[in-house]
XYZ file of C-alpha atoms in Angstrom:
682
model
C -33.883 -17.003 -3.845
C -32.319 -14.963 -6.029
C -28.951 -13.106 -5.279
C -27.775 -9.329 -6.484
C -24.732 -8.058 -6.827
C -24.254 -4.408 -7.631
C -20.937 -2.227 -8.669
C -21.098 1.658 -9.505
C -18.008 2.256 -11.790
C -17.313 6.262 -13.141
C -19.316 4.992 -16.351
C -21.786 2.448 -16.193
C -23.286 0.891 -12.860
C -22.834 -3.205 -13.409
C -25.311 -5.820 -11.917
C -25.612 -9.214 -11.831
C -28.607 -11.296 -11.001
C -28.001 -14.932 -9.865
C -30.454 -17.619 -8.918
C -30.387 -21.494 -8.616
C -30.576 -23.598 -11.519
C -31.182 -20.446 -13.906
C -28.653 -18.391 -16.194
C -26.998 -15.426 -14.807
C -28.588 -11.957 -15.754
C -26.300 -9.087 -16.367
C -27.694 -5.618 -16.631
C -25.460 -2.336 -17.336
C -26.997 1.096 -16.564
C -25.253 4.410 -16.833
C -24.165 5.713 -13.155
C -26.170 8.614 -12.081
C -23.342 10.985 -10.501
C -25.340 13.046 -8.595
C -26.980 10.174 -6.634
C -25.709 6.801 -7.322
C -28.373 5.115 -5.800
C -30.540 6.067 -8.357
C -28.901 3.793 -10.856
C -28.989 0.726 -8.475
C -32.762 1.175 -8.336
C -33.341 1.871 -12.090
C -31.236 -1.500 -12.602
C -33.711 -3.331 -10.051
C -36.486 -1.828 -11.617
C -35.170 -3.236 -15.233
C -34.900 -6.760 -13.706
C -38.335 -6.566 -12.859
C -39.667 -5.825 -15.819
C -37.143 -7.495 -18.233
C -36.728 -10.682 -16.576
C -39.319 -11.199 -14.341
C -37.388 -10.692 -10.923
C -39.715 -9.928 -7.988
C -38.164 -7.619 -5.690
C -39.677 -10.115 -3.014
C -37.525 -12.990 -3.981
C -34.155 -11.257 -3.380
C -32.263 -12.902 -0.597
C -28.809 -11.066 -1.121
C -27.960 -7.690 -1.991
C -24.491 -6.952 -1.886
C -22.937 -3.529 -2.976
C -19.581 -2.112 -4.133
C -19.634 1.662 -3.754
C -17.013 4.381 -4.575
C -18.988 7.040 -2.784
C -16.052 7.349 -0.038
C -13.728 7.892 -2.245
C -15.607 10.692 -4.179
C -16.294 12.429 -1.345
C -12.407 12.714 -0.442
C -11.504 13.156 -4.418
C -14.099 15.862 -4.754
C -13.963 17.272 -1.337
C -17.927 17.147 -1.112
C -17.513 15.910 2.676
C -19.312 17.831 5.266
C -17.636 20.533 8.138
C -16.143 18.420 11.046
C -14.435 19.386 14.194
C -11.534 17.658 15.991
C -10.651 17.390 19.610
C -6.928 16.447 20.532
C -5.043 16.354 23.814
C -3.763 19.612 24.720
C -0.651 20.840 22.839
C -1.365 18.702 19.943
C -4.213 20.484 18.065
C -1.788 21.132 14.926
C -0.778 17.668 14.303
C -2.897 17.337 11.683
C -1.269 20.409 9.943
C 2.275 19.614 10.786
C 2.348 15.731 10.095
C 5.447 14.005 9.287
C 7.350 17.134 7.500
C 8.022 14.969 4.564
C 7.153 16.082 1.069
C 6.605 13.977 -2.033
C 7.322 17.143 -4.375
C 10.199 19.276 -2.834
C 11.212 21.206 -5.885
C 7.535 23.464 -6.836
C 7.942 27.210 -7.019
C 4.738 27.223 -4.810
C 4.484 24.589 -1.882
C 1.405 23.383 -0.889
C -0.222 21.579 2.079
C 0.861 17.978 2.036
C -1.228 17.046 4.776
C -5.392 17.001 4.732
C -5.602 20.066 6.145
C -8.593 21.224 4.986
C -10.651 18.267 7.083
C -10.631 20.699 9.857
C -8.813 23.919 9.936
C -7.528 25.967 13.058
C -10.800 26.890 14.230
C -12.393 23.628 14.504
C -9.532 22.168 16.242
C -9.490 22.185 19.718
C -7.432 21.138 22.861
C -8.636 19.078 25.639
C -7.032 19.253 28.838
C -6.031 15.469 29.654
C -3.083 13.397 29.366
C -2.412 9.653 29.071
C 1.391 8.363 29.501
C 3.163 6.259 27.017
C 2.423 3.082 29.655
C -1.256 3.963 29.365
C -1.578 5.164 32.774
C -3.395 8.722 33.353
C -1.408 11.533 34.158
C -4.083 14.084 33.935
C -7.688 13.570 34.289
C -10.209 14.337 31.339
C -11.840 18.018 31.739
C -15.509 17.376 31.028
C -16.444 20.842 31.120
C -13.839 21.601 28.185
C -15.234 18.731 26.078
C -18.599 20.470 26.634
C -17.884 23.702 25.880
C -15.388 22.422 22.375
C -18.285 20.741 21.497
C -20.793 23.459 21.895
C -18.114 25.858 19.693
C -18.352 23.138 16.932
C -21.861 22.757 16.486
C -22.515 26.632 16.474
C -19.879 26.622 13.746
C -22.060 23.989 11.621
C -19.943 20.718 12.194
C -21.554 17.453 11.327
C -19.155 15.094 12.786
C -16.190 15.446 15.227
C -13.097 13.247 15.672
C -11.888 12.715 18.932
C -8.109 11.630 18.991
C -6.325 11.704 21.923
C -2.390 10.820 22.913
C -2.021 7.435 23.629
C -5.504 6.078 23.630
C -4.782 3.177 21.879
C -3.580 1.965 24.943
C -5.885 3.772 27.770
C -9.398 4.912 25.523
C -11.535 5.623 28.768
C -11.004 9.300 28.039
C -11.984 9.322 24.403
C -15.129 7.347 24.956
C -15.925 9.511 28.001
C -15.610 12.503 25.787
C -18.209 10.641 23.050
C -20.262 9.958 25.930
C -20.534 13.367 26.806
C -21.021 14.741 23.399
C -23.480 12.226 22.513
C -25.845 13.163 25.593
C -26.111 16.819 24.120
C -25.757 16.479 20.542
C -27.488 12.834 19.721
C -27.376 13.400 16.026
C -23.701 14.637 15.882
C -21.316 11.771 14.072
C -18.635 11.084 16.413
C -15.258 9.340 14.963
C -12.952 7.809 17.947
C -9.373 6.986 17.289
C -9.591 3.943 19.619
C -12.077 2.561 17.340
C -10.910 3.401 14.091
C -7.138 2.926 14.168
C -5.652 2.136 17.622
C -2.435 1.905 16.963
C 0.857 4.222 17.698
C 2.392 7.001 15.720
C -0.472 10.231 16.368
C -0.109 11.675 12.623
C -1.695 8.940 10.778
C -4.310 8.000 13.688
C -5.203 11.528 13.504
C -5.438 11.110 9.863
C -7.633 8.238 9.876
C -9.958 9.187 12.552
C -10.500 12.478 10.928
C -11.274 10.812 7.481
C -14.135 8.600 9.103
C -15.440 11.646 10.680
C -15.552 13.586 7.213
C -17.023 10.912 5.466
C -19.313 9.219 7.906
C -22.439 11.695 7.315
C -21.942 11.128 3.659
C -21.669 7.375 3.564
C -24.974 7.446 6.121
C -26.836 9.287 3.908
C -25.929 7.410 1.065
C -26.999 4.283 2.590
C -29.993 5.580 4.050
C -31.261 6.573 0.684
C -30.404 3.319 -0.711
C -31.789 1.312 2.068
C -35.404 3.156 1.672
C -35.188 3.041 -1.708
C -34.966 -0.985 -1.579
C -37.405 -1.095 1.049
C -39.722 1.090 -1.346
C -39.301 -1.462 -3.734
C -40.071 -4.170 -1.240
C -36.684 -5.683 -1.395
C -36.432 -8.017 1.806
C -32.674 -8.798 1.768
C -30.359 -6.711 3.721
C -27.945 -4.344 2.139
C -24.362 -5.393 2.306
C -21.221 -3.843 1.569
C -17.843 -4.520 0.037
C -14.726 -3.278 2.255
C -11.593 -2.046 1.314
C -9.743 -5.265 2.628
C -11.936 -7.348 0.102
C -14.611 -8.815 2.365
C -18.336 -7.728 2.877
C -20.212 -6.238 5.737
C -23.648 -5.539 6.791
C -24.526 -1.911 5.820
C -25.412 -1.092 9.777
C -21.414 -1.625 10.608
C -20.322 0.095 7.188
C -22.088 3.254 8.880
C -19.974 2.930 11.855
C -16.826 2.532 10.070
C -17.039 4.117 6.941
C -13.206 4.711 6.486
C -12.929 1.021 5.623
C -15.156 1.395 2.384
C -12.804 3.971 0.187
C -11.580 0.642 -2.233
C -14.659 -0.560 -1.837
C -15.467 -0.836 -5.599
C -11.715 -1.859 -6.785
C -11.910 -4.613 -4.068
C -14.869 -6.196 -5.597
C -12.977 -6.719 -9.066
C -10.034 -8.514 -6.912
C -12.773 -10.572 -5.373
C -13.821 -11.957 -8.779
C -10.965 -12.215 -10.048
C -9.743 -14.417 -7.053
C -12.963 -16.555 -7.511
C -11.938 -17.007 -11.344
C -8.454 -18.047 -10.662
C -9.376 -20.737 -8.202
C -12.261 -22.168 -10.694
C -9.314 -22.448 -13.308
C -6.860 -23.822 -11.115
C -4.472 -20.371 -11.163
C -3.448 -19.079 -7.990
C -0.793 -16.426 -9.514
C -2.501 -14.046 -11.152
C -2.777 -9.922 -11.862
C -6.359 -8.470 -12.467
C -6.440 -5.575 -14.580
C -10.234 -3.701 -14.504
C -10.366 -1.645 -17.444
C -13.680 0.605 -17.104
C -14.693 3.735 -18.592
C -12.796 6.014 -16.159
C -9.859 3.939 -14.890
C -8.014 0.820 -14.859
C -7.472 -0.948 -10.997
C -4.415 -3.177 -11.009
C -3.802 -5.705 -8.301
C -1.815 -9.013 -8.005
C -3.053 -12.336 -6.382
C -0.580 -14.440 -4.940
C -1.389 -18.391 -4.126
C -4.861 -17.622 -4.269
C -4.728 -14.620 -2.000
C -4.530 -11.010 -2.884
C -2.319 -8.591 -1.655
C -3.141 -6.519 1.394
C -1.124 -3.283 2.344
C -1.449 -1.676 5.421
C -2.586 1.956 4.080
C -3.792 3.386 1.261
C -3.221 6.510 -0.797
C -6.556 8.501 -1.641
C -6.938 11.916 -2.819
C -3.168 12.127 -2.463
C -3.102 11.662 1.221
C -1.932 8.643 2.901
C -4.511 6.854 5.019
C -3.727 4.049 7.342
C -6.352 1.678 6.491
C -5.938 -1.935 5.419
C -6.635 -2.382 1.872
C -6.408 -4.862 -0.918
C -3.192 -3.850 -3.184
C -4.839 -1.734 -5.723
C -2.862 0.691 -8.137
C -5.584 2.774 -9.607
C -4.488 4.641 -12.831
C -6.551 7.386 -15.102
C -6.855 4.763 -18.206
C -9.774 3.543 -19.690
C -12.257 3.217 -22.470
C -13.506 6.793 -21.849
C -10.065 8.393 -21.349
C -9.686 11.355 -23.550
C -6.742 11.331 -26.137
C -5.107 14.791 -26.753
C -1.949 16.491 -28.180
C 0.109 18.341 -25.416
C 1.708 21.501 -25.665
C 5.198 19.831 -26.958
C 2.959 18.085 -29.978
C 2.879 14.601 -28.336
C 0.319 12.411 -27.988
C -1.221 11.771 -24.648
C -4.263 9.518 -23.234
C -5.997 10.399 -19.879
C -6.161 10.964 -17.228
C -9.506 12.806 -17.791
C -12.585 10.819 -19.184
C -15.429 11.771 -20.692
C -17.258 8.944 -18.322
C -21.078 8.394 -19.312
C -22.148 12.100 -19.690
C -21.405 12.817 -22.610
C -19.479 9.797 -23.100
C -17.256 9.055 -26.064
C -17.643 10.552 -29.323
C -19.230 7.585 -30.975
C -22.161 7.549 -28.753
C -23.657 10.768 -30.384
C -24.242 12.678 -26.545
C -22.384 15.415 -27.284
C -18.769 14.537 -26.859
C -16.010 15.878 -29.311
C -12.976 14.675 -27.933
C -11.758 11.195 -28.726
C -11.537 8.536 -26.438
C -9.807 4.961 -26.303
C -13.461 3.533 -27.276
C -13.653 5.649 -30.573
C -10.149 4.386 -31.522
C -11.248 0.912 -30.590
C -14.082 1.219 -32.903
C -11.929 2.943 -35.743
C -9.296 -0.223 -35.484
C -12.354 -2.504 -36.019
C -12.210 -4.002 -32.087
C -15.854 -3.137 -31.210
C -18.767 -3.532 -33.357
C -20.836 -0.360 -33.409
C -23.789 -2.361 -33.517
C -23.502 -4.783 -31.037
C -22.025 -2.434 -28.245
C -23.385 -3.842 -24.769
C -25.291 -6.596 -26.301
C -27.159 -4.422 -28.792
C -28.598 -1.959 -26.341
C -26.465 1.152 -27.782
C -25.733 1.704 -31.103
C -22.688 3.849 -31.689
C -21.527 6.100 -34.457
C -18.331 5.329 -36.243
C -17.863 8.247 -38.227
C -18.362 10.606 -35.543
C -15.177 8.742 -33.892
C -13.446 8.637 -37.170
C -14.084 12.223 -37.799
C -12.827 13.200 -34.284
C -9.362 11.429 -34.438
C -8.853 12.559 -37.916
C -9.436 16.291 -36.471
C -7.865 16.164 -33.253
C -5.280 13.365 -33.410
C -4.465 12.463 -37.072
C -4.430 15.457 -38.757
C -2.158 17.372 -36.330
C 0.378 14.403 -36.249
C 0.669 13.994 -40.064
C -0.907 10.544 -39.653
C -3.881 8.310 -40.984
C -6.756 7.637 -38.896
C -5.896 4.161 -38.335
C -2.331 4.912 -37.360
C -3.571 7.505 -35.154
C -5.991 4.985 -33.557
C -3.236 2.799 -32.944
C -1.053 5.359 -31.282
C -3.871 6.069 -28.799
C -4.108 2.188 -27.690
C -0.308 2.093 -27.648
C -0.216 5.115 -25.255
C -2.706 3.858 -23.355
C -1.612 0.182 -23.146
C 2.239 1.726 -22.042
C 0.450 3.576 -19.086
C -1.431 0.345 -17.724
C 2.158 -1.696 -18.207
C 3.702 0.675 -15.781
C 0.953 0.117 -13.333
C 1.327 -3.515 -13.610
C 5.093 -3.433 -13.172
C 4.196 -1.389 -10.274
C 1.927 -4.137 -8.159
C 4.295 -6.826 -9.302
C 8.103 -5.784 -9.297
C 7.315 -3.290 -6.746
C 6.508 -6.179 -4.419
C 9.351 -8.464 -5.971
C 7.412 -10.595 -8.052
C 8.210 -11.563 -11.746
C 5.202 -10.484 -13.724
C 6.322 -13.214 -16.179
C 5.398 -15.835 -13.785
C 1.399 -14.761 -13.451
C -1.423 -15.075 -15.823
C -3.419 -11.884 -16.541
C -7.061 -11.742 -15.629
C -8.485 -8.817 -17.821
C -11.906 -7.419 -16.589
C -14.401 -4.587 -16.794
C -15.728 -3.684 -20.119
C -12.566 -2.808 -21.987
C -10.389 -5.419 -20.520
C -10.691 -8.054 -22.958
C -9.514 -5.462 -25.592
C -6.215 -4.633 -24.035
C -5.327 -8.021 -22.508
C -3.655 -9.716 -25.273
C -1.269 -5.769 -26.028
C -0.502 -5.884 -22.426
C 0.371 -9.669 -22.027
C 3.001 -8.948 -24.948
C 4.564 -5.623 -23.431
C 5.208 -8.003 -20.135
C 6.555 -11.064 -21.813
C 3.393 -13.027 -20.323
C 2.065 -16.035 -22.118
C -1.289 -16.305 -20.631
C -4.487 -14.503 -19.680
C -7.928 -15.875 -18.392
C -11.157 -14.455 -19.413
C -14.398 -14.839 -16.851
C -17.628 -15.836 -17.851
C -18.841 -12.197 -17.467
C -15.718 -10.097 -17.293
C -17.575 -6.886 -17.719
C -19.682 -7.280 -14.583
C -16.656 -9.188 -12.921
C -16.620 -6.717 -9.883
C -20.315 -7.247 -9.511
C -19.796 -10.834 -9.630
C -17.198 -10.788 -7.236
C -19.559 -9.165 -4.724
C -21.285 -12.600 -4.787
C -18.015 -14.799 -4.111
C -16.842 -12.591 -1.632
C -16.513 -13.738 1.645
C -18.291 -11.683 4.979
C -15.145 -10.728 7.011
C -14.505 -8.521 9.978
C -11.047 -7.904 10.707
C -9.578 -6.067 14.400
C -5.950 -4.989 15.153
C -4.904 -3.410 18.151
C -1.428 -2.297 19.352
C 0.751 -4.654 21.070
C 4.226 -3.245 21.550
C 6.826 -5.550 22.342
C 10.259 -6.907 21.507
C 9.607 -10.133 19.241
C 12.055 -11.931 20.883
C 10.689 -11.430 24.378
C 6.770 -11.753 23.748
C 5.284 -13.727 26.156
C 3.008 -16.800 24.313
C 0.246 -16.594 27.330
C 0.053 -12.593 26.744
C -0.345 -12.901 22.773
C -3.000 -15.294 23.239
C -4.868 -13.772 25.815
C -4.931 -10.662 23.960
C -6.132 -12.440 20.439
C -9.113 -14.051 22.869
C -9.959 -10.085 23.128
C -9.592 -9.297 19.630
C -11.375 -12.568 18.650
C -14.400 -11.596 20.668
C -14.466 -8.247 19.226
C -14.726 -9.885 15.886
C -17.402 -12.386 16.858
C -19.400 -9.776 17.738
C -19.454 -8.093 14.752
C -20.143 -11.551 12.935
C -23.039 -12.101 14.993
C -24.927 -8.545 13.585
C -25.050 -10.301 9.964
C -27.579 -12.532 11.307
C -27.103 -15.970 9.678
C -23.609 -16.790 8.088
C -23.067 -19.306 5.681
C -20.805 -21.918 6.835
C -18.276 -22.249 9.315
C -16.362 -19.111 10.404
C -12.618 -19.385 9.373
C -10.006 -17.093 11.870
C -6.856 -16.422 10.898
C -4.270 -14.083 12.630
C -1.254 -11.404 11.904
C 1.186 -9.552 13.328
C 2.601 -6.277 12.338
C 6.379 -6.416 12.683
C 9.250 -4.155 11.966
C 12.752 -3.541 13.018
C 13.161 -1.981 16.246
C 13.350 1.532 15.555
C 11.754 1.519 12.156
C 8.563 3.681 11.709
C 6.903 1.176 9.373
C 5.878 -2.625 9.257
C 4.909 -5.531 7.438
C 1.852 -7.563 8.126
C 2.781 -11.026 8.595
C 0.111 -13.983 9.014
C 1.135 -16.460 12.035
C -0.670 -19.334 14.128
C -0.321 -18.652 17.809
C 0.869 -21.898 18.469
C 4.397 -23.425 20.093
C 7.879 -21.417 18.415
C 5.537 -18.918 16.890
C 8.209 -16.068 17.504
C 10.804 -17.568 15.824
C 8.195 -18.296 12.960
C 7.550 -14.930 12.756
C 11.333 -13.757 12.730
C 11.833 -16.143 9.900
C 8.873 -15.252 7.874
C 9.371 -11.409 8.051
C 12.742 -11.294 7.201
C 11.789 -13.506 4.142
C 9.048 -10.735 3.008
C 11.495 -8.010 3.725
C 14.218 -9.410 1.625
C 11.630 -9.883 -1.213
C 9.921 -6.374 -0.925
C 13.127 -4.708 -0.310
C 16.176 -6.736 -1.657
C 17.830 -6.896 1.652
C 17.260 -7.954 4.999
C 19.347 -6.592 8.130
C 20.038 -8.751 11.074
C 18.524 -6.649 13.881
C 16.274 -7.248 16.320
C 12.430 -7.000 15.892
C 9.242 -5.906 17.422
C 5.459 -6.498 17.399
C 3.432 -3.368 16.616
C 0.132 -4.748 16.294
C -2.154 -7.855 16.302
C -4.873 -8.594 14.248
C -7.367 -11.047 14.039
C -9.649 -12.171 10.846
C -12.757 -13.808 10.714
C -14.560 -14.698 7.583
C -17.403 -16.667 6.579
C -17.740 -17.671 2.859
C -20.587 -17.333 0.284
C -17.752 -18.978 -2.270
C -17.705 -20.050 -5.554
C -17.828 -18.073 -9.032
C -21.318 -19.702 -9.757
C -22.771 -22.275 -12.340
C -22.132 -22.172 -15.960
C -25.134 -20.817 -17.292
C -26.850 -21.826 -19.946
C -27.250 -19.582 -23.337
C -29.606 -16.634 -22.905
C -30.106 -16.280 -26.779
C -28.937 -18.154 -30.061
C -25.495 -17.694 -30.719
C -24.716 -15.196 -33.793
C -23.117 -16.529 -36.477
C -19.332 -16.191 -37.019
C -18.272 -13.389 -39.797
C -14.878 -11.856 -40.535
C -13.952 -7.855 -39.576
C -11.055 -6.634 -40.530
C -8.986 -4.968 -37.713
C -5.800 -2.891 -36.981
C -3.138 -4.300 -34.919
C 0.654 -3.493 -33.619
C 2.630 -5.042 -36.783
C -0.596 -5.519 -39.006
C -0.789 -1.808 -39.893
C -2.415 -2.629 -42.911
C -5.056 -4.801 -41.239
C -5.600 -8.234 -40.957
C -8.976 -10.503 -41.746
C -9.992 -11.437 -38.104
C -13.085 -14.116 -37.391
C -15.769 -12.498 -35.355
C -17.178 -15.666 -32.881
C -20.272 -15.211 -30.246
C -18.759 -16.233 -27.068
C -21.508 -18.508 -26.224
C -20.823 -20.392 -29.479
C -17.345 -21.502 -27.965
C -18.089 -24.881 -25.712
C -15.678 -26.583 -23.229
C -13.059 -27.853 -24.736
C -12.940 -25.652 -28.157
C -9.726 -24.581 -29.071
C -9.443 -21.666 -31.560
C -6.550 -19.652 -33.042
C -5.993 -15.752 -33.606
C -6.809 -13.592 -34.751
C -9.882 -13.388 -33.122
C -12.653 -11.168 -31.910
C -14.836 -12.849 -29.182
C -18.261 -10.741 -28.594
C -20.410 -10.980 -25.727
C -22.974 -9.021 -24.275
C -20.849 -6.972 -21.621
C -16.905 -7.223 -23.315
C -14.879 -7.691 -26.419
C -11.958 -9.814 -26.387
C -9.277 -9.135 -28.801
C -7.275 -12.663 -29.686
C -4.305 -11.609 -31.934
C -2.305 -13.637 -34.174
C 0.004 -16.317 -32.199
C -2.691 -16.484 -29.715
C -4.845 -19.452 -29.117
C -8.445 -19.867 -27.013
C -9.324 -23.170 -25.255
C -12.669 -23.118 -23.000
C -12.334 -24.967 -20.167
C -15.426 -26.732 -18.086
C -15.995 -23.617 -15.812
C -16.934 -21.387 -18.855
C -13.656 -19.608 -18.386
C -11.549 -18.967 -21.759
C -7.600 -20.041 -21.288
C -5.764 -17.943 -23.666
C -2.430 -18.849 -24.478
C 0.638 -17.776 -26.579
C 1.178 -20.283 -29.202
C 4.776 -22.109 -28.620
C 5.502 -20.556 -25.636
C 6.159 -22.698 -22.463
C 3.461 -22.563 -19.801
C 4.913 -20.142 -16.776
C 1.829 -19.235 -15.023
């Protein structure tokens, strides 16, 4: 009975293989950029060849994907069309008339017009009023004529966005029915399904993006499912969603816009499970991979969720784990700008050609090359010894590109690379914590990703954080998080009314309807693990405001008063003040979850621990170098306490523990790293 979690990163595809009574198995393979599914299938083949894992024994296969995000970032989606209410076809182009950059000499569009240029946008005579009544019936002939023109123009999908369809969806559904009868292979996205909420521009954008990525996601999942079937894997494919819950691939195909943060959300789910195992509810996870760093905040054991995300330069109204992604990772390129300053990132060497030390043709030094020069990474034990790095290439590249132009030694130049990249990540951490009204000093850091452990202590020092946790397999914690994440389905619908005037019976009836929709989605998952947990939230704002906060609530007696108090408290925390004005409900939301739970058993040693040695490393404040013990992670038993300087090595990552820090291994196999002499704050 084998469970597989697969996370595709920009540089490596990480796989965790778990079965009862056996140690976890970890596989890392280079990501295949052209078709990411090839790397997934290659990892399955490796598990069979190296570990004797028979594909027929796999009962769960959970996947986190970046395909949706990449399709938007690279603008590689197909042609799509847009059907709108007559008079509103240019709403995608007009937007909100708000600009992020108002001082550019040449202004560029800040709305995603590329999704559907003018000739691909068609108006349909129909109109629903603001109270949901029909003013103008749907012109069915106009729908067919517009669809025929779009098909002739080569579109693969159509987004249908009619005014006030979130109150009365009949026109959108009838239009979709007419189109599907004539062109059954055409991908259709309806705003009443994708984003049934007010504000027509935001609803248009998210529905257009759903249509844009739907054919891409469908092809990708079809290729992956066909490959798994060819390998005789019987487990149904499950996908991580942006909110941090998993769903069946069939449902993901229908709502692909919910997959934008699929990969980063898996890392947050893994961090959440580790925090629960260690008894720490307040965490800041820092997922440092080869290409980027994904930073998220977990409060009282739950990740922060934001009502909309920012993807490819555009705001997209989809609930997502609040992850701040920055272009800083092990493969980030170091370079000298025109003014002679040292810069790191956002461009990355990726896995092809990779850092200079890989010896695959890279010439520009990276953060990983700097880590080798500083002594943090053993060139002969990278990725558990599956790759041998060339330290001389790394040293020569830093000397030529960074040290010589700046007049520094190679070691000081490498230390400078780390300082610059750490500064960027520190600011990213401040954004997800201070921006939400939280003091990062009250949290513990949780590094993950292949490079997380190398930077954790330096980031902690920058933020005055006195504690960080290191998971059992931090380098593949995103893949592990996939196996610990819950199945989740969330449905939100517009429910416009003044909070003080809300009718409890109407709210209860509306939530019952949402529960029915969620239950239908959960039923598609087949056999659910354990009892389904149900929770509710309301999107609340001050009357007249455009944006809202999501507030959890229980629909029992006096819920309006509790919502009022909770909203004002959250508003005060986030914005630093709260007015005394009237409030209104914008949307109501139901969330159904069924958990797999747990971070897994502590695995037995998979190899004899390597002997403890020493290695000279360079640290801030120790530029001349300091002798550090090099310890195999598997030699640290529960209850052991070690003091820095240490370099803790394992197959999937390296953890750096400077002087002034100590490590304690707790029973769950997690390393608890604390500042010596500091009071425990997290």
